[in-house]
mmCIF file of C-alpha atoms in Angstrom:
data_model
loop_
_atom_site.group_PDB
_atom_site.id
_atom_site.type_symbol
_atom_site.label_atom_id
_atom_site.label_comp_id
_atom_site.label_asym_id
_atom_site.label_seq_id
_atom_site.Cartn_x
_atom_site.Cartn_y
_atom_site.Cartn_z
ATOM 1 C CA UNK O 6 10.141 25.858 7.674
ATOM 2 C CA UNK O 7 13.213 25.126 9.749
ATOM 3 C CA UNK O 8 16.461 23.847 8.258
ATOM 4 C CA UNK O 9 17.695 20.374 9.081
ATOM 5 C CA UNK O 10 20.612 17.991 8.808
ATOM 6 C CA UNK O 11 20.111 14.338 8.034
ATOM 7 C CA UNK O 12 22.383 11.405 8.866
ATOM 8 C CA UNK O 13 21.951 7.847 7.551
ATOM 9 C CA UNK O 14 22.015 5.319 10.413
ATOM 10 C CA UNK O 15 21.596 1.993 8.567
ATOM 11 C CA UNK O 16 22.579 0.532 5.221
ATOM 12 C CA UNK O 17 19.882 -1.953 4.231
ATOM 13 C CA UNK O 18 18.567 -2.823 0.771
ATOM 14 C CA UNK O 19 14.896 -1.808 0.981
ATOM 15 C CA UNK O 20 14.566 0.462 3.977
ATOM 16 C CA UNK O 21 16.850 2.612 6.116
ATOM 17 C CA UNK O 22 16.802 4.732 9.239
ATOM 18 C CA UNK O 23 17.922 8.362 9.231
ATOM 19 C CA UNK O 24 18.345 10.816 12.078
ATOM 20 C CA UNK O 25 17.154 14.339 11.440
ATOM 21 C CA UNK O 26 18.529 17.183 13.549
ATOM 22 C CA UNK O 27 16.632 20.450 13.193
ATOM 23 C CA UNK O 28 15.595 23.685 14.866
ATOM 24 C CA UNK O 29 11.936 24.461 15.552
ATOM 25 C CA UNK O 30 10.855 27.460 17.606
ATOM 26 C CA UNK O 31 14.554 28.197 18.173
ATOM 27 C CA UNK O 32 15.055 24.855 19.943
ATOM 28 C CA UNK O 33 17.055 21.849 18.722
ATOM 29 C CA UNK O 34 15.131 18.658 17.985
ATOM 30 C CA UNK O 35 15.941 15.175 16.729
ATOM 31 C CA UNK O 36 13.732 12.707 14.854
ATOM 32 C CA UNK O 37 14.321 9.194 13.538
ATOM 33 C CA UNK O 38 12.865 8.672 10.060
ATOM 34 C CA UNK O 39 12.451 5.462 8.101
ATOM 35 C CA UNK O 40 12.835 5.824 4.315
ATOM 36 C CA UNK O 41 13.157 3.760 1.151
ATOM 37 C CA UNK O 42 14.784 6.710 -0.600
ATOM 38 C CA UNK O 43 18.491 7.562 -0.756
ATOM 39 C CA UNK O 44 17.552 11.235 -0.213
ATOM 40 C CA UNK O 45 14.717 11.434 2.308
ATOM 41 C CA UNK O 46 12.778 14.685 2.485
ATOM 42 C CA UNK O 47 14.268 15.923 -0.818
ATOM 43 C CA UNK O 48 12.545 13.073 -2.687
ATOM 44 C CA UNK O 49 9.487 12.840 -0.432
ATOM 45 C CA UNK O 50 7.047 13.823 -3.187
ATOM 46 C CA UNK O 51 8.158 10.922 -5.410
ATOM 47 C CA UNK O 52 5.934 7.890 -4.722
ATOM 48 C CA UNK O 53 7.621 4.699 -3.546
ATOM 49 C CA UNK O 54 4.769 2.336 -4.271
ATOM 50 C CA UNK O 55 1.352 1.657 -5.720
ATOM 51 C CA UNK O 56 -1.757 0.610 -3.788
ATOM 52 C CA UNK O 57 -4.312 -1.001 -6.107
ATOM 53 C CA UNK O 58 -8.072 -1.148 -5.530
ATOM 54 C CA UNK O 59 -9.338 -3.669 -8.098
ATOM 55 C CA UNK O 60 -12.887 -4.604 -9.002
ATOM 56 C CA UNK O 61 -13.548 -7.712 -11.085
ATOM 57 C CA UNK O 62 -16.779 -8.784 -12.767
ATOM 58 C CA UNK O 63 -17.824 -12.364 -11.955
ATOM 59 C CA UNK O 64 -20.879 -14.373 -13.042
ATOM 60 C CA UNK O 65 -22.335 -13.417 -9.636
ATOM 61 C CA UNK O 66 -21.685 -9.684 -10.086
ATOM 62 C CA UNK O 67 -18.946 -7.210 -9.219
ATOM 63 C CA UNK O 68 -16.455 -8.231 -6.550
ATOM 64 C CA UNK O 69 -13.780 -6.277 -4.715
ATOM 65 C CA UNK O 70 -10.344 -7.900 -4.957
ATOM 66 C CA UNK O 71 -8.893 -8.069 -1.430
ATOM 67 C CA UNK O 72 -5.629 -9.648 -0.353
ATOM 68 C CA UNK O 73 -4.883 -11.546 2.824
ATOM 69 C CA UNK O 74 -1.124 -11.407 3.295
ATOM 70 C CA UNK O 75 1.210 -12.660 5.989
ATOM 71 C CA UNK O 76 3.141 -9.702 7.412
ATOM 72 C CA UNK O 77 6.262 -10.473 9.502
ATOM 73 C CA UNK O 78 6.136 -7.066 11.272
ATOM 74 C CA UNK O 79 2.857 -8.066 12.976
ATOM 75 C CA UNK O 80 3.498 -11.832 12.733
ATOM 76 C CA UNK O 81 -0.030 -12.291 11.475
ATOM 77 C CA UNK O 82 -2.245 -12.020 8.429
ATOM 78 C CA UNK O 83 -3.395 -8.596 7.248
ATOM 79 C CA UNK O 84 -6.287 -7.824 4.906
ATOM 80 C CA UNK O 85 -5.565 -5.181 2.313
ATOM 81 C CA UNK O 86 -5.160 -4.694 -1.395
ATOM 82 C CA UNK O 87 -2.491 -5.570 -3.938
ATOM 83 C CA UNK O 88 0.459 -3.207 -3.606
ATOM 84 C CA UNK O 89 4.121 -2.992 -4.418
ATOM 85 C CA UNK O 90 7.201 -0.890 -4.959
ATOM 86 C CA UNK O 91 7.845 1.173 -8.066
ATOM 87 C CA UNK O 92 11.037 -0.111 -9.717
ATOM 88 C CA UNK O 93 13.344 2.874 -10.384
ATOM 89 C CA UNK O 94 11.810 5.137 -13.020
ATOM 90 C CA UNK O 95 9.169 2.582 -14.010
ATOM 91 C CA UNK O 96 5.945 4.311 -15.090
ATOM 92 C CA UNK O 97 3.238 4.066 -12.427
ATOM 93 C CA UNK O 98 0.823 2.417 -14.885
ATOM 94 C CA UNK O 99 3.353 -0.345 -15.550
ATOM 95 C CA UNK O 100 3.880 -0.876 -11.807
ATOM 96 C CA UNK O 101 0.113 -1.152 -11.306
ATOM 97 C CA UNK O 102 -0.179 -3.828 -14.012
ATOM 98 C CA UNK O 103 2.923 -5.708 -12.851
ATOM 99 C CA UNK O 104 2.012 -5.766 -9.162
ATOM 100 C CA UNK O 105 -1.620 -6.724 -9.775
ATOM 101 C CA UNK O 106 -0.494 -9.652 -11.934
ATOM 102 C CA UNK O 107 2.275 -10.766 -9.538
ATOM 103 C CA UNK O 108 0.128 -10.640 -6.408
ATOM 104 C CA UNK O 109 -3.270 -11.819 -7.698
ATOM 105 C CA UNK O 110 -2.806 -13.336 -11.173
ATOM 106 C CA UNK O 111 -5.316 -10.777 -12.502
ATOM 107 C CA UNK O 112 -4.723 -8.324 -15.346
ATOM 108 C CA UNK O 113 -5.654 -4.663 -15.566
ATOM 109 C CA UNK O 114 -8.635 -4.202 -17.862
ATOM 110 C CA UNK O 115 -8.838 -0.436 -17.283
ATOM 111 C CA UNK O 116 -7.272 2.061 -14.883
ATOM 112 C CA UNK O 117 -10.113 4.241 -13.645
ATOM 113 C CA UNK O 118 -8.145 6.690 -11.486
ATOM 114 C CA UNK O 119 -4.672 7.236 -10.035
ATOM 115 C CA UNK O 120 -4.306 9.486 -6.983
ATOM 116 C CA UNK O 121 -1.582 11.951 -6.176
ATOM 117 C CA UNK O 122 1.048 10.574 -3.750
ATOM 118 C CA UNK O 123 -0.465 9.875 -0.328
ATOM 119 C CA UNK O 124 1.626 9.262 2.769
ATOM 120 C CA UNK O 125 1.512 6.015 4.717
ATOM 121 C CA UNK O 126 2.677 7.112 8.176
ATOM 122 C CA UNK O 127 4.311 10.554 8.122
ATOM 123 C CA UNK O 128 5.031 10.361 11.853
ATOM 124 C CA UNK O 129 7.790 7.842 11.168
ATOM 125 C CA UNK O 130 8.346 7.559 7.428
ATOM 126 C CA UNK O 131 8.370 9.565 4.214
ATOM 127 C CA UNK O 132 6.896 6.577 2.349
ATOM 128 C CA UNK O 133 4.231 7.559 -0.135
ATOM 129 C CA UNK O 134 2.185 5.666 -2.648
ATOM 130 C CA UNK O 135 -0.315 6.351 -5.370
ATOM 131 C CA UNK O 136 -3.697 4.696 -5.032
ATOM 132 C CA UNK O 137 -5.132 3.250 -8.219
ATOM 133 C CA UNK O 138 -8.717 2.216 -8.867
ATOM 134 C CA UNK O 139 -8.796 -0.433 -11.582
ATOM 135 C CA UNK O 140 -11.119 -2.799 -13.351
ATOM 136 C CA UNK O 141 -9.429 -6.205 -13.427
ATOM 137 C CA UNK O 142 -9.988 -9.432 -15.314
ATOM 138 C CA UNK O 143 -8.627 -12.948 -15.508
ATOM 139 C CA UNK O 144 -8.131 -15.842 -13.131
ATOM 140 C CA UNK O 145 -6.848 -15.537 -9.577
ATOM 141 C CA UNK O 146 -3.436 -17.147 -9.081
ATOM 142 C CA UNK O 147 -0.574 -16.984 -6.586
ATOM 143 C CA UNK O 148 1.953 -18.193 -9.184
ATOM 144 C CA UNK O 149 3.544 -14.723 -9.445
ATOM 145 C CA UNK O 150 4.137 -14.314 -5.692
ATOM 146 C CA UNK O 151 7.771 -13.889 -4.697
ATOM 147 C CA UNK O 152 9.330 -16.452 -2.344
ATOM 148 C CA UNK O 153 8.998 -14.020 0.572
ATOM 149 C CA UNK O 154 5.274 -13.439 -0.086
ATOM 150 C CA UNK O 155 2.296 -15.389 1.204
ATOM 151 C CA UNK O 156 -0.760 -13.809 -0.417
ATOM 152 C CA UNK O 157 -4.295 -15.138 -0.675
ATOM 153 C CA UNK O 158 -6.627 -13.313 -3.089
ATOM 154 C CA UNK O 159 -10.283 -12.953 -2.131
ATOM 155 C CA UNK O 160 -13.169 -11.724 -4.292
ATOM 156 C CA UNK O 161 -15.596 -10.131 -1.835
ATOM 157 C CA UNK O 162 -19.187 -8.981 -2.193
ATOM 158 C CA UNK O 163 -20.750 -6.337 0.085
ATOM 159 C CA UNK O 164 -21.959 -8.759 2.812
ATOM 160 C CA UNK O 165 -18.479 -10.321 2.964
ATOM 161 C CA UNK O 166 -16.878 -6.859 3.240
ATOM 162 C CA UNK O 167 -19.247 -5.993 6.091
ATOM 163 C CA UNK O 168 -18.424 -9.299 7.786
ATOM 164 C CA UNK O 169 -14.682 -8.566 7.508
ATOM 165 C CA UNK O 170 -15.125 -5.082 8.984
ATOM 166 C CA UNK O 171 -17.150 -6.514 11.897
ATOM 167 C CA UNK O 172 -14.498 -9.155 12.632
ATOM 168 C CA UNK O 173 -11.376 -8.931 14.763
ATOM 169 C CA UNK O 174 -9.135 -9.544 11.730
ATOM 170 C CA UNK O 175 -6.233 -7.170 11.080
ATOM 171 C CA UNK O 176 -6.966 -4.708 8.261
ATOM 172 C CA UNK O 177 -4.403 -2.367 6.679
ATOM 173 C CA UNK O 178 -4.956 1.303 7.506
ATOM 174 C CA UNK O 179 -5.207 2.384 3.864
ATOM 175 C CA UNK O 180 -7.626 -0.473 3.182
ATOM 176 C CA UNK O 181 -10.047 0.152 6.039
ATOM 177 C CA UNK O 182 -11.506 3.368 4.586
ATOM 178 C CA UNK O 183 -11.929 1.813 1.150
ATOM 179 C CA UNK O 184 -13.640 -1.259 2.598
ATOM 180 C CA UNK O 185 -15.864 0.967 4.732
ATOM 181 C CA UNK O 186 -16.849 2.995 1.660
ATOM 182 C CA UNK O 187 -18.031 -0.073 -0.261
ATOM 183 C CA UNK O 188 -19.838 -1.446 2.812
ATOM 184 C CA UNK O 189 -21.618 1.872 3.390
ATOM 185 C CA UNK O 190 -22.446 2.355 -0.303
ATOM 186 C CA UNK O 191 -23.932 -1.133 -0.440
ATOM 187 C CA UNK O 192 -22.510 -1.813 -3.880
ATOM 188 C CA UNK O 193 -19.194 -2.464 -5.570
ATOM 189 C CA UNK O 194 -18.629 0.139 -8.260
ATOM 190 C CA UNK O 195 -16.449 3.162 -8.980
#
């Protein structure tokens, strides 16, 4: 691996730009990187966030908990799953419970699996998250949404998931594969 130098270009609260200067194949290169971390690259293996895939049991059977959230970067609504940033050294399990409650009103009944850190868009960012499969319970509510959030919580069955995938709606990249899996499997279960 080549060595590099990194220079911080912005000083924002949640996200910053850095310029990386490095040598590859004996030629100088430059790359702009977006990071939430104070030390990009060095801390790249530490997850920034959680991405939660919840299933809830209803009187009509199992449903996949999907969010529809307004995203300023695309100035539109995006379908995805509850997600959020890990606060400092907060344990991942606590972040999963906190973010699920804040974004959907639901509580974690059981965490079924937590992935290793996966990267969101390594071509432009070192952002990583852990993906958590959970069984959830409770009543859907937006009461825990922050002022900057507009989140609608949907409880989808397989035909509704298939309908979403066949639509022209915007779906988050990490969510598409999960939605496709449940649509192809024809059932909602881990």
